[in-house]
PDB file of C-alpha atoms in Angstrom:
ATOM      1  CA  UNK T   1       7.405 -21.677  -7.832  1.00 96.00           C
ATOM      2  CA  UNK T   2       5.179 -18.588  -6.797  1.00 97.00           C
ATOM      3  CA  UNK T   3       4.728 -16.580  -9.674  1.00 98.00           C
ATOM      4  CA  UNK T   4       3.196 -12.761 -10.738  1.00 98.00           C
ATOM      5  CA  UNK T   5       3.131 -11.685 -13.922  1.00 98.00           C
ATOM      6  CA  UNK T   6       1.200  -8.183 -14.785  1.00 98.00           C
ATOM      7  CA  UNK T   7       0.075  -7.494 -17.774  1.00 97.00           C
ATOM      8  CA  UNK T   8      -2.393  -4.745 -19.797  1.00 97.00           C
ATOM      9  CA  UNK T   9      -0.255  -1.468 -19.224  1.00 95.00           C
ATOM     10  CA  UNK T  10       0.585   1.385 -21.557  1.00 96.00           C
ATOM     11  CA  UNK T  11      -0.070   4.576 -22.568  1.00 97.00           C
ATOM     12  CA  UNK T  12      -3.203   6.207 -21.667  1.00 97.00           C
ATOM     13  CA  UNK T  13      -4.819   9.900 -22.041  1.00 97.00           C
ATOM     14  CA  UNK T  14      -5.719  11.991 -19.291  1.00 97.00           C
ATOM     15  CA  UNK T  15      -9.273  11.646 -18.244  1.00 97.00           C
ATOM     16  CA  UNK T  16      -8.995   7.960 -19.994  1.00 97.00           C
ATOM     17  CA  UNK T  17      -8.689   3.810 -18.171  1.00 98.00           C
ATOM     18  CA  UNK T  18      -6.687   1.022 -18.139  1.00 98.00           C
ATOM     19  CA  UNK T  19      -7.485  -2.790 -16.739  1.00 98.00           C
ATOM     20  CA  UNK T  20      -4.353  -4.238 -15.113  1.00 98.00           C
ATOM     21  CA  UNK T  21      -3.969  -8.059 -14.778  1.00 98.00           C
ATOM     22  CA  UNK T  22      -2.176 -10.156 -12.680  1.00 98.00           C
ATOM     23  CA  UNK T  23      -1.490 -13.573 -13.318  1.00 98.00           C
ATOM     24  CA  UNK T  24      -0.681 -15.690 -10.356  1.00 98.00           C
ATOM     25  CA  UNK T  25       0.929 -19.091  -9.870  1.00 98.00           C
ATOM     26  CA  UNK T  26       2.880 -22.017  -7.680  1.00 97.00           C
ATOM     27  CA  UNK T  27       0.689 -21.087  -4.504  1.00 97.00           C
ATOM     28  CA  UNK T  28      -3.632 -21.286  -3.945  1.00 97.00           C
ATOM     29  CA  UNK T  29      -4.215 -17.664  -5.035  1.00 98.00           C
ATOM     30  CA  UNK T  30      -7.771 -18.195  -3.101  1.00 97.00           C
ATOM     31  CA  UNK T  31      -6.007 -18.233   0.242  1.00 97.00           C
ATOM     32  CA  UNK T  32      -3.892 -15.448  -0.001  1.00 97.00           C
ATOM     33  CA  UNK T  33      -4.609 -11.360   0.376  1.00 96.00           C
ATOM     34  CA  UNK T  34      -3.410  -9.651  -2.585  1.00 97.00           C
ATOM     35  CA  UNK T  35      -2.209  -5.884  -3.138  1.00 98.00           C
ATOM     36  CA  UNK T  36      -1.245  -3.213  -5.564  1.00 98.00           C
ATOM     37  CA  UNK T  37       1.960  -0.825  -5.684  1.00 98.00           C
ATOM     38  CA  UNK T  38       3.212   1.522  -7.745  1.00 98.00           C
ATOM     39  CA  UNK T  39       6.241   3.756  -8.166  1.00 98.00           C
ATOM     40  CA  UNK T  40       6.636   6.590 -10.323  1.00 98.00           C
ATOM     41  CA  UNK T  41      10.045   7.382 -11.801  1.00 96.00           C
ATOM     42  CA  UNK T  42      12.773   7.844  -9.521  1.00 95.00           C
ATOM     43  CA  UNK T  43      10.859   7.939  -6.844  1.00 97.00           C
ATOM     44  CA  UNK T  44       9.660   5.495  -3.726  1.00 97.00           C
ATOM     45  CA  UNK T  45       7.325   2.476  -3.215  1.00 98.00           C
ATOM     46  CA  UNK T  46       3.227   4.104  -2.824  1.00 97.00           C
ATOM     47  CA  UNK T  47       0.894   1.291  -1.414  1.00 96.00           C
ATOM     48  CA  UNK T  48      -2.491   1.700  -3.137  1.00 96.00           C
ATOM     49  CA  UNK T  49      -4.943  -0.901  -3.067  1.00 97.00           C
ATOM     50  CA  UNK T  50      -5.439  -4.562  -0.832  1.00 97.00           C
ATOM     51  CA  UNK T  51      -8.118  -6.589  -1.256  1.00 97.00           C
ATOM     52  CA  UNK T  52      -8.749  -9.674   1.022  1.00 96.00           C
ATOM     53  CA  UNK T  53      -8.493 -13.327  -0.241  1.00 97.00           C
ATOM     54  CA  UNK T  54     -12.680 -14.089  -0.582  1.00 97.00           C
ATOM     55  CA  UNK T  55     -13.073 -10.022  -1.897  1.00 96.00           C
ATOM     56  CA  UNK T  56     -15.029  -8.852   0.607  1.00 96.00           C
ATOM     57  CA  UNK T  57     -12.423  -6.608   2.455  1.00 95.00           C
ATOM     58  CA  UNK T  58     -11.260  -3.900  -0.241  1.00 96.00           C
ATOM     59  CA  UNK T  59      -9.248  -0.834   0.921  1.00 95.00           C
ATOM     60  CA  UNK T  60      -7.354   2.303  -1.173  1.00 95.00           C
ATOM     61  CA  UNK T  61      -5.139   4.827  -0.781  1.00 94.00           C
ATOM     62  CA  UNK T  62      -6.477   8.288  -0.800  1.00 94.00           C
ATOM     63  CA  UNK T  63      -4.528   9.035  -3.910  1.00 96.00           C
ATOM     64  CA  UNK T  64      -6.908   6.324  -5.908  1.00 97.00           C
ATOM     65  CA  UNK T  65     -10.041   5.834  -4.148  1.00 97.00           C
ATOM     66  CA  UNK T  66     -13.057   6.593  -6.192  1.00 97.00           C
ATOM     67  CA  UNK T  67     -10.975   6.272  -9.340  1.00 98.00           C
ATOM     68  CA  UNK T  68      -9.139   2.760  -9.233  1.00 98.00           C
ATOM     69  CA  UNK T  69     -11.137  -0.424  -8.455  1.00 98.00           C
ATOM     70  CA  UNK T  70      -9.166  -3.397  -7.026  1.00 98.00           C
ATOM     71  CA  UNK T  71     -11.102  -7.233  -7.943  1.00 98.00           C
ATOM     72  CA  UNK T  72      -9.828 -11.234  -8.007  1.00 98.00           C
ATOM     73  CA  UNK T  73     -10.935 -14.122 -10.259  1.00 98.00           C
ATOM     74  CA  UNK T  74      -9.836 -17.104  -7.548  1.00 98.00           C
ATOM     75  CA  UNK T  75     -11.041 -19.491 -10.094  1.00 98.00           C
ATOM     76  CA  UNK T  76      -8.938 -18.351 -12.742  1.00 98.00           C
ATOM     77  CA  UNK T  77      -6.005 -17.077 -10.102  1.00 98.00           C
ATOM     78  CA  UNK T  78      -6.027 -12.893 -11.525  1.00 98.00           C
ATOM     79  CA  UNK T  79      -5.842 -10.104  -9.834  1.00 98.00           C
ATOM     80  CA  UNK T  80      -7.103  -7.134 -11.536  1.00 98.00           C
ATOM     81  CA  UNK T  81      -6.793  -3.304 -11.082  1.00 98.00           C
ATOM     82  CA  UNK T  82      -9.421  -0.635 -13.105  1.00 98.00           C
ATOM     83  CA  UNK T  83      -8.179   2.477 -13.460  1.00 98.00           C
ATOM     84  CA  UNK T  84     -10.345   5.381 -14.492  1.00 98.00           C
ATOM     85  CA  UNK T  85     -10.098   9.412 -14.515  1.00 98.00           C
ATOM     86  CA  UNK T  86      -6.302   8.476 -14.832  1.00 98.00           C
ATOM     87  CA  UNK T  87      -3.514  11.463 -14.511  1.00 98.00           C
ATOM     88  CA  UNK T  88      -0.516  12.742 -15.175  1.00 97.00           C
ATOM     89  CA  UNK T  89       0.903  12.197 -11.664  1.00 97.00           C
ATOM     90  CA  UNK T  90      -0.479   8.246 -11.835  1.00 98.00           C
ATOM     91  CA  UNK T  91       2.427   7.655 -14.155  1.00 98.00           C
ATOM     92  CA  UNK T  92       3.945   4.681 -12.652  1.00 98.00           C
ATOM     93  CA  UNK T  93       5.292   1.043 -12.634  1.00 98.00           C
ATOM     94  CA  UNK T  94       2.444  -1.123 -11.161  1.00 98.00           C
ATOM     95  CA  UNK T  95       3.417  -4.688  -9.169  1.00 98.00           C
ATOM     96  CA  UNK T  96       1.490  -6.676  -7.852  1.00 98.00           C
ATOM     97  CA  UNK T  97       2.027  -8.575  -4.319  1.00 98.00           C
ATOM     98  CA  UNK T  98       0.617 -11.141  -2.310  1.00 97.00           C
ATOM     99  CA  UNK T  99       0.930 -10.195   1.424  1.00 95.00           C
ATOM    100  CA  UNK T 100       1.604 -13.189   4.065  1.00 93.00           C
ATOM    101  CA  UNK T 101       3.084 -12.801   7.881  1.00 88.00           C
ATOM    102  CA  UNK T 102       6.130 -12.038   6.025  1.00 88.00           C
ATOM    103  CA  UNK T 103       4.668  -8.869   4.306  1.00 91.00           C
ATOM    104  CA  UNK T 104       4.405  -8.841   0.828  1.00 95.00           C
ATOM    105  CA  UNK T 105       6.751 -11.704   0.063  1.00 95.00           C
ATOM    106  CA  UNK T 106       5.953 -12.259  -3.424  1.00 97.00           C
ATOM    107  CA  UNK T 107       6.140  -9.308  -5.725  1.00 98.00           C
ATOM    108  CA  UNK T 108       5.535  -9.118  -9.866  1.00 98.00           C
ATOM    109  CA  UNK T 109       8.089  -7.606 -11.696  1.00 97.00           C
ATOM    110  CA  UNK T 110       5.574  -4.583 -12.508  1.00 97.00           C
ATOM    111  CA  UNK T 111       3.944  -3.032 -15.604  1.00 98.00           C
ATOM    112  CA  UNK T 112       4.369   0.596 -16.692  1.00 98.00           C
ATOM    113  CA  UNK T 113       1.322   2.911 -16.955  1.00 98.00           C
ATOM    114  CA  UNK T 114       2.242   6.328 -18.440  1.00 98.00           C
ATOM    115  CA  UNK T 115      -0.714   8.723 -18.838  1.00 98.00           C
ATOM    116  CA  UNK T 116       0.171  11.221 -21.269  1.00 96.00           C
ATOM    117  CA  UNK T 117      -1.890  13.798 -24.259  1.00 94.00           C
TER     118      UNK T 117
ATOM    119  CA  UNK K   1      -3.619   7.497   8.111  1.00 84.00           C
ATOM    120  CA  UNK K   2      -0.007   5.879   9.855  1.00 91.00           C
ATOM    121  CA  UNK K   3       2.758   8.367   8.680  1.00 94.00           C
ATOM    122  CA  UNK K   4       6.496   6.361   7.988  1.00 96.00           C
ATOM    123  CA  UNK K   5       9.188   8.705   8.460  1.00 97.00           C
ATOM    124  CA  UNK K   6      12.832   6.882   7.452  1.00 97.00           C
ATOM    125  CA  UNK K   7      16.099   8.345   7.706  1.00 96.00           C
ATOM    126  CA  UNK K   8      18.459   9.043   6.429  1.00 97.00           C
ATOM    127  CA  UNK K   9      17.227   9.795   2.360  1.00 97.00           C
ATOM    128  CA  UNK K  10      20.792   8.726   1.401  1.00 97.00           C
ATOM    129  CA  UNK K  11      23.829   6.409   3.293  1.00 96.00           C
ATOM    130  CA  UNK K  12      27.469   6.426   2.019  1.00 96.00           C
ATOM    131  CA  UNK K  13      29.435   3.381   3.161  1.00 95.00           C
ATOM    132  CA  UNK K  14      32.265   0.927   2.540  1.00 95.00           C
ATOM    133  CA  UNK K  15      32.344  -2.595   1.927  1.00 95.00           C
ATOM    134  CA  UNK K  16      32.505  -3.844   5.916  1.00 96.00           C
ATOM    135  CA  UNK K  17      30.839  -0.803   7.338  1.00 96.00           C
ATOM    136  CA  UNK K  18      28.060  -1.281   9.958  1.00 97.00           C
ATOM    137  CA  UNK K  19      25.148   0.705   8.933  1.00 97.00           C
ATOM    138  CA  UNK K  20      22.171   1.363  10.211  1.00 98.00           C
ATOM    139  CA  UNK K  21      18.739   2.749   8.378  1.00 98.00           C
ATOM    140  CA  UNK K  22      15.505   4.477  11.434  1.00 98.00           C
ATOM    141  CA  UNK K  23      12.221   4.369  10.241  1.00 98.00           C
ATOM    142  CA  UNK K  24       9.516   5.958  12.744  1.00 98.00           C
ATOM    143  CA  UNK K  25       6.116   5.676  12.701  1.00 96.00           C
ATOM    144  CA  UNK K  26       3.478   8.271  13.240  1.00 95.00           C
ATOM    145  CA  UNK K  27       1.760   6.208  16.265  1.00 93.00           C
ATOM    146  CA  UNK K  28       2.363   2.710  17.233  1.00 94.00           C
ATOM    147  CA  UNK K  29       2.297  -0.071  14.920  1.00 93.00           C
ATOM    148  CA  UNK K  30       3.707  -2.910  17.479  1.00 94.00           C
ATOM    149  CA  UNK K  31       5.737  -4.805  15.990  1.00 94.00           C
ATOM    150  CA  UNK K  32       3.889  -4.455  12.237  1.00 94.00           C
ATOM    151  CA  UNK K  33       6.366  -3.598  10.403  1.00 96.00           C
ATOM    152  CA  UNK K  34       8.737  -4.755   7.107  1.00 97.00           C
ATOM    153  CA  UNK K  35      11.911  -3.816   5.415  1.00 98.00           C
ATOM    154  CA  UNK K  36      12.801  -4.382   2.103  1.00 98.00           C
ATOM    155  CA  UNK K  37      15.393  -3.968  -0.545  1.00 98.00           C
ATOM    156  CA  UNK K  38      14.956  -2.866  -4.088  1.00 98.00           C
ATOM    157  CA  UNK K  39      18.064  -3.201  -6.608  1.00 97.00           C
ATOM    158  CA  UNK K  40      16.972  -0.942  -9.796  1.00 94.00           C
ATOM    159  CA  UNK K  41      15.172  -2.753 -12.675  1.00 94.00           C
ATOM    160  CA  UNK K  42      13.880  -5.046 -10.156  1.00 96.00           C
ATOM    161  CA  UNK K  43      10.975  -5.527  -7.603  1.00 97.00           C
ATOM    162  CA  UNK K  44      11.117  -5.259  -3.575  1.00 97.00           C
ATOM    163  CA  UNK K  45      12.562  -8.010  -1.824  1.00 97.00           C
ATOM    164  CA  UNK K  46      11.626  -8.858   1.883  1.00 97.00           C
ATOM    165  CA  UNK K  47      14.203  -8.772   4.056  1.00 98.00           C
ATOM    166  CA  UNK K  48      12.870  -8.444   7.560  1.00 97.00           C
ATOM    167  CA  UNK K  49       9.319  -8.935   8.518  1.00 96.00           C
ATOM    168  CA  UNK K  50       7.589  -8.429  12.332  1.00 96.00           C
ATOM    169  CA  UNK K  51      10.551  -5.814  12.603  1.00 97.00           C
ATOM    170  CA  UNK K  52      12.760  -8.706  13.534  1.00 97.00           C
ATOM    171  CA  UNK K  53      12.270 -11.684  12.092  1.00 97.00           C
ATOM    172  CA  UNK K  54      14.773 -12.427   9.087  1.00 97.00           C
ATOM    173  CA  UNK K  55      13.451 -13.409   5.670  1.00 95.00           C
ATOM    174  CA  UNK K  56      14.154 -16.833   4.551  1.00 93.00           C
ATOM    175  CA  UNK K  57      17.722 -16.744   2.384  1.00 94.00           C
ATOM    176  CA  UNK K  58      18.473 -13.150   3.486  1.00 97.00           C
ATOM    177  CA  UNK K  59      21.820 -13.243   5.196  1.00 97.00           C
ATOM    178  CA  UNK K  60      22.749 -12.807   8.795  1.00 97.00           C
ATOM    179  CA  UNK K  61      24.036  -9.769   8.661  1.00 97.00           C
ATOM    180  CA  UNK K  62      20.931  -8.251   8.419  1.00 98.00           C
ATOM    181  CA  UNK K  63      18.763  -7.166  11.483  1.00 98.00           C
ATOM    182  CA  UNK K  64      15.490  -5.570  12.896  1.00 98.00           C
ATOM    183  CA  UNK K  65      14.715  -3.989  16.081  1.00 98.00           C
ATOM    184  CA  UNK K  66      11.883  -1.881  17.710  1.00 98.00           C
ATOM    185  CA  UNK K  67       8.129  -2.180  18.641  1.00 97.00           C
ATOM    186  CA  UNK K  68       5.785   0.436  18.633  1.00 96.00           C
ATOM    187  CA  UNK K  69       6.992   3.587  16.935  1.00 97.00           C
ATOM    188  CA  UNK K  70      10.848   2.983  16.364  1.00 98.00           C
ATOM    189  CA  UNK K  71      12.327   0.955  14.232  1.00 98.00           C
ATOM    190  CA  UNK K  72      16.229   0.340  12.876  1.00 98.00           C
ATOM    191  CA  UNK K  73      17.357  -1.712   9.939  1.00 98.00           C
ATOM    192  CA  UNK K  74      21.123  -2.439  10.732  1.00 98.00           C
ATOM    193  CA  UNK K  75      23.662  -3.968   7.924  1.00 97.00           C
ATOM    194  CA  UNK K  76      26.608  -5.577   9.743  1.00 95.00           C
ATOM    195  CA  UNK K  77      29.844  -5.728   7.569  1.00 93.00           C
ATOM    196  CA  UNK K  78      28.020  -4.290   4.111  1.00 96.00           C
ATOM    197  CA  UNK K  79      28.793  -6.215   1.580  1.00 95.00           C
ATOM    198  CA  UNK K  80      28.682  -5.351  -2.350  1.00 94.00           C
ATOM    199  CA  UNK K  81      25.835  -6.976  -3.024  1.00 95.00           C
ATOM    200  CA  UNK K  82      23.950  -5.369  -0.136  1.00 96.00           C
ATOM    201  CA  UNK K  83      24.313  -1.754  -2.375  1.00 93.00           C
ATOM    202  CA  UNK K  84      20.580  -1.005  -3.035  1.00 96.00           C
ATOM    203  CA  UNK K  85      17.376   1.101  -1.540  1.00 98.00           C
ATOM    204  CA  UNK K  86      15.973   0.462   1.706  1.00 98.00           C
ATOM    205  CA  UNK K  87      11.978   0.651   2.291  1.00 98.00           C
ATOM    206  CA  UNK K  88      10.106   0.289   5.843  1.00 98.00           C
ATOM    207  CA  UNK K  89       6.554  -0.452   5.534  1.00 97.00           C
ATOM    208  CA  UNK K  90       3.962  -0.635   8.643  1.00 94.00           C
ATOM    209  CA  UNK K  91       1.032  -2.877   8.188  1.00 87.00           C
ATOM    210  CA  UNK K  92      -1.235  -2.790  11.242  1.00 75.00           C
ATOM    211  CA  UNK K  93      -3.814  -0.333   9.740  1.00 68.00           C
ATOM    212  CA  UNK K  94      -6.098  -0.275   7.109  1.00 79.00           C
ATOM    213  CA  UNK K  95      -3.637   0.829   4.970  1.00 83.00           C
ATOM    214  CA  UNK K  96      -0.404  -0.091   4.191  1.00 91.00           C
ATOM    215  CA  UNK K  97       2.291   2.984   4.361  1.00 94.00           C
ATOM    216  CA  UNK K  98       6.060   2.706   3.174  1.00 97.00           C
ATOM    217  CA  UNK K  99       8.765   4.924   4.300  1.00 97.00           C
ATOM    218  CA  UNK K 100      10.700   7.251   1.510  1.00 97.00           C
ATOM    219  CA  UNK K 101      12.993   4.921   1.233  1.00 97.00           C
ATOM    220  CA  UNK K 102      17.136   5.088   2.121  1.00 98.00           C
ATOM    221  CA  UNK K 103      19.876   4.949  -0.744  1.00 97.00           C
ATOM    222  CA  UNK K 104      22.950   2.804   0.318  1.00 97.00           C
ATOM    223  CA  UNK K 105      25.920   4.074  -1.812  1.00 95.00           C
ATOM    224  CA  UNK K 106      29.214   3.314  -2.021  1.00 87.00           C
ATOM    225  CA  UNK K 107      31.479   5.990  -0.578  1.00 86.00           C
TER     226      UNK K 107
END
């Protein structure tokens, strides 16, 4: 059974970082493009990060890049997600997804991130 | 960036209605394009992928149509468990762009 689990949320300062993990399972990890999304409270679904299934194909939203840094472990099947210079307005459950022909088929059940003096 | 533009924000139905959710993209996307429900509490769910194809385990009465820049979700005979938040999502560019997302209530 294809499983994501995220983990390594919380509360965070402006101006501070946070690592998010993603444990995956039931499927080769190595053969699969991965992604992060997040949704603040109450509101919609904001795609921000893919990275391709080797890691040499990395793309961000414009809301993230130059602050966030999407990576993979294929050997030890994690996805991970740095997060620096965080704000207010980056307040947010975080999933994680793998992406197939189906779109993103598989989906964590996400990890809060509140940033917050 | 592709732009997703989905209307309407918010549906009212009944059990049995037909209903139908348009999500249009900023320039074409072929046929790139998901939907997916979200229930609250609880991750996105595929339901239609290449704007037509049904997921695996989603029920009939779900459907996709359109190519290029229009696309329509339809719900035939809405059931209760079919209550929930509608997404589009285009994925032919480098990024990956969802719509705002459509609220099916019960009237």
């Amino acid at each position: 059974e294809v499983e994501l689990v995220e983990s390594g949320g919380g509360l965070a300062q402006p101006g501070g970082s946070l690592r998010l993990s993603c444990a995956a399972s039931g499927f080769p990890f190595s053969g699969y493009e991965m992604h992060w999304v997040r949704q603040a409270p109450g509101k919609g679904l904001e795609w921000i990060s893919y990275i391709n299934a080797r890691g040499t194909d990395i793309k961000y939203a414009d809301s993230v890049k130059g602050r966030f840094a999407i990576s993979r472990d294929n050997a030890k099947s994690f996805l991970f997600l740095q997060m620096n210079s965080l704000r207010g307005d980056d307040t947010a459950l975080y999933y994680c997804a793998r992406e197939s022909f189906h779109g993103l088929d598989y989906w964590g059940q996400g990890i809060l991130v509140t940033v917050s003096s | 960036d592709i732009q997703m533009t989905q209307s309407p924000s918010t549906l009212s139905a009944s059990v049995g209605d037909r209903v139908t959710i348009t999500c249009r993209a900023s320039q074409s996307i072929s046929t790139w394009l998901a939907w997916y429900q979200q229930k609250p509490g609880k991750a996105p769910k595929v339901v239609i992928y290449e704007a037509s194809s049904l997921e695996n385990g989603v029920p009939s009465r779900f459907s996709g149509s359109g190519s290029g820049t229009e696309f329509t979700l339809t719900i035939n005979s809405l059931q209760p468990d079919d209550f929930a938040t509608y997404y589009c999502q285009q994925y032919n560019s480098d990024s990956w762009t969802f719509g705002q997302g459509t609220k099916v209530e019960i009237k």
